[in-house]
Coordinates of C-alpha atoms in Angstrom, one line a residue:
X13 CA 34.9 41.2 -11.0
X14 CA 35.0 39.2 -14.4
X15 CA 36.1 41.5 -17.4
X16 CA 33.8 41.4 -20.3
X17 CA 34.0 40.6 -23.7
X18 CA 33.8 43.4 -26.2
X19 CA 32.9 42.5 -29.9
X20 CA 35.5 43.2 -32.4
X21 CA 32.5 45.3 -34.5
X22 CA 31.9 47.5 -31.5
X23 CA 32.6 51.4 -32.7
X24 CA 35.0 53.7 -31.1
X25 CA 34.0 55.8 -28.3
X26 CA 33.4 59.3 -29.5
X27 CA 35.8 62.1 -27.8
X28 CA 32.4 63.4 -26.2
X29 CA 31.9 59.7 -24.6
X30 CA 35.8 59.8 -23.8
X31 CA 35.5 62.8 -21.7
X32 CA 32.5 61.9 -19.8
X33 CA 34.5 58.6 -18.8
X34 CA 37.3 60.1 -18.0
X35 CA 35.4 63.0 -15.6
X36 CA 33.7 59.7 -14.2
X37 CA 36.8 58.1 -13.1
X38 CA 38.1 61.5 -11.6
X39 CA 34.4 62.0 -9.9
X40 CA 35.3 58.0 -8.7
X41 CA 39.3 58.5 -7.8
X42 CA 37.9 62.2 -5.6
X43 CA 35.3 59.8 -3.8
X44 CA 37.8 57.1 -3.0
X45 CA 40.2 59.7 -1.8
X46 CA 38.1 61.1 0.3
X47 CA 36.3 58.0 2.3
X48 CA 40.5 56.6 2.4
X49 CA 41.4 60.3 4.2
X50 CA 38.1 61.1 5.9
X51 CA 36.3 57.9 6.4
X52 CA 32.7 57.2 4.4
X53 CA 30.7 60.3 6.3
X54 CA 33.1 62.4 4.5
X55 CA 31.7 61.5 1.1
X56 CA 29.3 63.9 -0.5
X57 CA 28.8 65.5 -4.0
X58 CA 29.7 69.0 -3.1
X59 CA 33.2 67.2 -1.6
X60 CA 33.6 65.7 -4.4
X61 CA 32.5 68.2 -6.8
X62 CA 35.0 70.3 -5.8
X63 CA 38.0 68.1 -5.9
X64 CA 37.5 67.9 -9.7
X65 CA 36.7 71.6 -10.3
X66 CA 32.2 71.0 -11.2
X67 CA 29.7 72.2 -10.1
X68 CA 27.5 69.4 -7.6
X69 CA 24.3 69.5 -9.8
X70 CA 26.8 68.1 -12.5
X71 CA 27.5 65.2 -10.7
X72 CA 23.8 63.9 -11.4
X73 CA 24.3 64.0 -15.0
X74 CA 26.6 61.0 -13.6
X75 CA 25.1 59.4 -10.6
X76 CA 21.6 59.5 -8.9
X77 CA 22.2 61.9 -6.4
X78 CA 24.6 60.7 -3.4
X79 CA 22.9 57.3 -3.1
X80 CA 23.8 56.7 -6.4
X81 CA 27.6 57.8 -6.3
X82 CA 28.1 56.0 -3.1
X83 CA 27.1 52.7 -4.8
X84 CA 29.6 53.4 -8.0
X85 CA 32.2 54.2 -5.3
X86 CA 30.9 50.4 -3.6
X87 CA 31.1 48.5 -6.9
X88 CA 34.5 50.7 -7.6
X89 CA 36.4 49.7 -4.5
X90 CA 35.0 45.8 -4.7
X91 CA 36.1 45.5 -8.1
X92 CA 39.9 46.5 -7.0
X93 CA 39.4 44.6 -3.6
X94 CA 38.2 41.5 -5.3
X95 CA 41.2 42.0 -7.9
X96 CA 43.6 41.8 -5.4
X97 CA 42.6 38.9 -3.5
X98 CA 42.4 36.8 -6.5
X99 CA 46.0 37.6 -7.8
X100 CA 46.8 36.8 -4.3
X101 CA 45.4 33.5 -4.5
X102 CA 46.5 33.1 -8.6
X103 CA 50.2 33.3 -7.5
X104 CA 50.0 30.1 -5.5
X105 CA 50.1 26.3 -7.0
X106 CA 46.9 25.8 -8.9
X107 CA 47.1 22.2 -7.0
X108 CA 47.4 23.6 -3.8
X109 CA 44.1 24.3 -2.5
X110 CA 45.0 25.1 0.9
X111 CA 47.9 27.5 0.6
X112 CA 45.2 29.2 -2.0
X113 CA 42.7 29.6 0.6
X114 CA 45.6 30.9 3.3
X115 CA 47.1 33.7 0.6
X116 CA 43.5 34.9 -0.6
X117 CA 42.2 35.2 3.2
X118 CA 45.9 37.2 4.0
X119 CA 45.0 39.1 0.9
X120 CA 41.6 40.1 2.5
X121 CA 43.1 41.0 6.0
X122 CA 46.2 42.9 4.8
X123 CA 43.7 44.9 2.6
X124 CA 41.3 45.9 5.2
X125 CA 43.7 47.0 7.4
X126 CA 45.4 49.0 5.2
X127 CA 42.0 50.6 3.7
X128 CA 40.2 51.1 6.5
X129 CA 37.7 53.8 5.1
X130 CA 36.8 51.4 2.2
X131 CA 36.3 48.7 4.2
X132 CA 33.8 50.2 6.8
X133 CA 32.0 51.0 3.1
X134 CA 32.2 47.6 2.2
X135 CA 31.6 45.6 5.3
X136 CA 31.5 48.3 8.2
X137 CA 29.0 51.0 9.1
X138 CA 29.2 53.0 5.8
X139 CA 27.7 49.8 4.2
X140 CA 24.9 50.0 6.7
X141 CA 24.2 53.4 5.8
X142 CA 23.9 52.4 2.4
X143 CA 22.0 49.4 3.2
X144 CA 19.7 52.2 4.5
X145 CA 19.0 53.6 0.9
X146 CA 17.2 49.9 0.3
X147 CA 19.6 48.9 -2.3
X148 CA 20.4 45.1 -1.5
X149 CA 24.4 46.2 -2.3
X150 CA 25.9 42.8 -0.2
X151 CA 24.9 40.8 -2.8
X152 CA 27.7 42.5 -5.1
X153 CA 30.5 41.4 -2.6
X154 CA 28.5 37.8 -2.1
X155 CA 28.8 37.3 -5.9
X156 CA 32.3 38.7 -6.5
X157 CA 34.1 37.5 -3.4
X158 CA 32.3 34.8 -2.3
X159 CA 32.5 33.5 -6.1
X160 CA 36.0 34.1 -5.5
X161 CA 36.8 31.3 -2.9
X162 CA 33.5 29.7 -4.4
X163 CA 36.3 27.9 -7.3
X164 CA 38.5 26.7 -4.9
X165 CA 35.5 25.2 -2.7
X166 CA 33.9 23.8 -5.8
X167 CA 37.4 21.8 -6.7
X168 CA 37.5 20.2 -3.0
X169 CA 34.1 19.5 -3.3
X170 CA 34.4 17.7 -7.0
X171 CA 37.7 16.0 -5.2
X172 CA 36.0 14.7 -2.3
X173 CA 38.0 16.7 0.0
X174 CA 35.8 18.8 1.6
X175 CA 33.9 17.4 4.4
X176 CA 29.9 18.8 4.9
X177 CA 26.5 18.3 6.4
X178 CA 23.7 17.5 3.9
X179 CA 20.6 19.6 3.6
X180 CA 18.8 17.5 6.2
X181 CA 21.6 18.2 9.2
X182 CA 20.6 21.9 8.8
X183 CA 17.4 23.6 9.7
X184 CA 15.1 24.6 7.3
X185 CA 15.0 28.3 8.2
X186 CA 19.1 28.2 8.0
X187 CA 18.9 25.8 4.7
X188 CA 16.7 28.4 2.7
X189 CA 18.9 31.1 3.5
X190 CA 22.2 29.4 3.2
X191 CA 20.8 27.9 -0.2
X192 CA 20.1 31.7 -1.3
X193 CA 23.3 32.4 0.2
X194 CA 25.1 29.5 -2.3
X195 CA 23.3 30.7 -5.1
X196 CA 24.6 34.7 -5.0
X197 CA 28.0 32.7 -5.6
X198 CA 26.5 31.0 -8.9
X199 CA 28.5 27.7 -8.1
X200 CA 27.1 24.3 -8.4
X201 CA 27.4 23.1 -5.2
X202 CA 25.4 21.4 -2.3
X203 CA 24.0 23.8 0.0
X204 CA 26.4 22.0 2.6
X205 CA 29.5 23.5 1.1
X206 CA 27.7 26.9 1.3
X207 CA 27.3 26.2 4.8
X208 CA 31.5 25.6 5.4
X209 CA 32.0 28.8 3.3
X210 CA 29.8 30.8 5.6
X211 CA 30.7 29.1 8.6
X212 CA 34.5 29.9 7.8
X213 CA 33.4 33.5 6.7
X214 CA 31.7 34.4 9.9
X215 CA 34.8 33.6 11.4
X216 CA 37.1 35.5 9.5
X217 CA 34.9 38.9 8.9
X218 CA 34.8 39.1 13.2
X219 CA 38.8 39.0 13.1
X220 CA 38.6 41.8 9.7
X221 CA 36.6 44.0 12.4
X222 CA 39.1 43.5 15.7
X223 CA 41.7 44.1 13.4
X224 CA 40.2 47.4 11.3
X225 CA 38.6 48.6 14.5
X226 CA 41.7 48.0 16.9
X227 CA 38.7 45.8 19.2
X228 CA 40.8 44.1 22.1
X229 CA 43.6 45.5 20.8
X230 CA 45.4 46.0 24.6
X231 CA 45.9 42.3 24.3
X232 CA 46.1 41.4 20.7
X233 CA 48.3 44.5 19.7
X234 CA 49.5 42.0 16.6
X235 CA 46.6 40.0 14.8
X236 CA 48.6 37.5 12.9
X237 CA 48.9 35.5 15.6
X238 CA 45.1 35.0 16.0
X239 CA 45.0 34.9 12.0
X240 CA 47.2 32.1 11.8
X241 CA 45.4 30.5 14.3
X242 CA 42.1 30.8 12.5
X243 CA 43.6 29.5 9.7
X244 CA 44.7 26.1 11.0
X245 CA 41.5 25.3 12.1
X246 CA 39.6 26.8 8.9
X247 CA 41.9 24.8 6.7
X248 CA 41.5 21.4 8.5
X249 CA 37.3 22.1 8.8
X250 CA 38.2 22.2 4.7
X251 CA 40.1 19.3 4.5
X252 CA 43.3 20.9 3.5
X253 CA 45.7 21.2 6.9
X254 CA 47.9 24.0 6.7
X255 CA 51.7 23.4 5.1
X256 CA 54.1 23.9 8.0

């Protein structure tokens, strides 16, 4: 996620407002800990209230009730996710839009297999448990991911690169929601680019849950073999062929 700007007139924190932070981030780190060593179902505030030595009716002083922490936790773990993905993608040539695309899709599949607990949050069944609070929480990793490959899609589309359909090759049902789709991501572009995105995502979050999941795993005992070969044909729907 984007860091914000703070004023240089904004006042210290008090040690009062110090403290509570600093019990939040333990409350946070406790939560994390427990969905990476126990998977999402393990997550509650007595768990949690425990491993930092409260009581669980302080937790709501903090968070509105389990619901509430699970979303902190959510926004917590995307936040870190998205951070590494983009200084995956920042460490390649600023010219060199398809080895961007390659290292920041890697980034996404070496870190969900080695968090497995906070991806099933994120993108697995503890997401649709969530999702079953009615808090719209996808729209989080829409804005902050998908925003994330959104800059290098937006330079191949100023470039020319990227070939797309226009609005009128897609249906309207599809259009509307690919258009609401495209606009989570808050780039200018044609609702045909949104389509590529979604289109490549759709086929890269089904090889995130073979991999997590260990799905067909008697035959594919090593994803990077499928991975790479997702990738050729991702990058050259983009435009950009792989580098060899």
């Amino acid at each position: 996620m984007r860091p914000s700007a703070e004023g240089d007139s904004a006042q210290p924190a008090s040690r009062r407002e110090r403290l509570r932070a600093e019990l939040e981030r333990e409350m946070l780190t406790a939560a994390r800990k427990l969905i990476a060593s126990e998977g999402v179902e393990a997550l509650s505030l007595s768990a949690v209230a425990r491993a930092v030595g409260v009581t669980p009716p302080a937790l709501y002083r903090y968070f509105e009730g389990k619901p509430g922490l699970t979303l902190a936790v959510y926004e917590a773990v995307t936040r870190d996710f998205v951070a590494t993905v983009a200084k995956a993608a920042g460490a390649m040539d600023p010219e060199d839009f398809g080895g961007q695309l390659y290292a920041a899709t890697r980034a996404v599949l070496d870190w969900s297999v080695a968090n497995p607990g906070e991806f099933d949050l994120l993108m697995g069944a503890g997401y649709a448990r969530l999702v079953a609070t009615g808090r719209h929480v996808d729209q989080v990793l829409i804005r902050e991911l998908g925003g994330l490959f959104g800059q290098t899609f937006t330079q191949l589309w100023r470039r020319g690169i990227l070939p797309y359909p226009s609005e009128q090759e897609l249906e309207p049902p599809l259009r509307s929601q690919v258009a609401a789709y495209g606009r989570l991501m808050q780039h200018d572009y044609p609702v045909g680019v949104a389509m590529v995105m979604i289109t490549c995502w759709r086929q890269i979050y089904g090889l995130l849950c073979m991999a997590v999941y260990g799905h067909l795993a008697s035959s594919f005992d090593d994803y990077l073999p499928l991975f790479e070969n997702m990738m050729d044909d991702l990058l050259a729907l983009c435009g950009v062929p792989r580098k060899r």
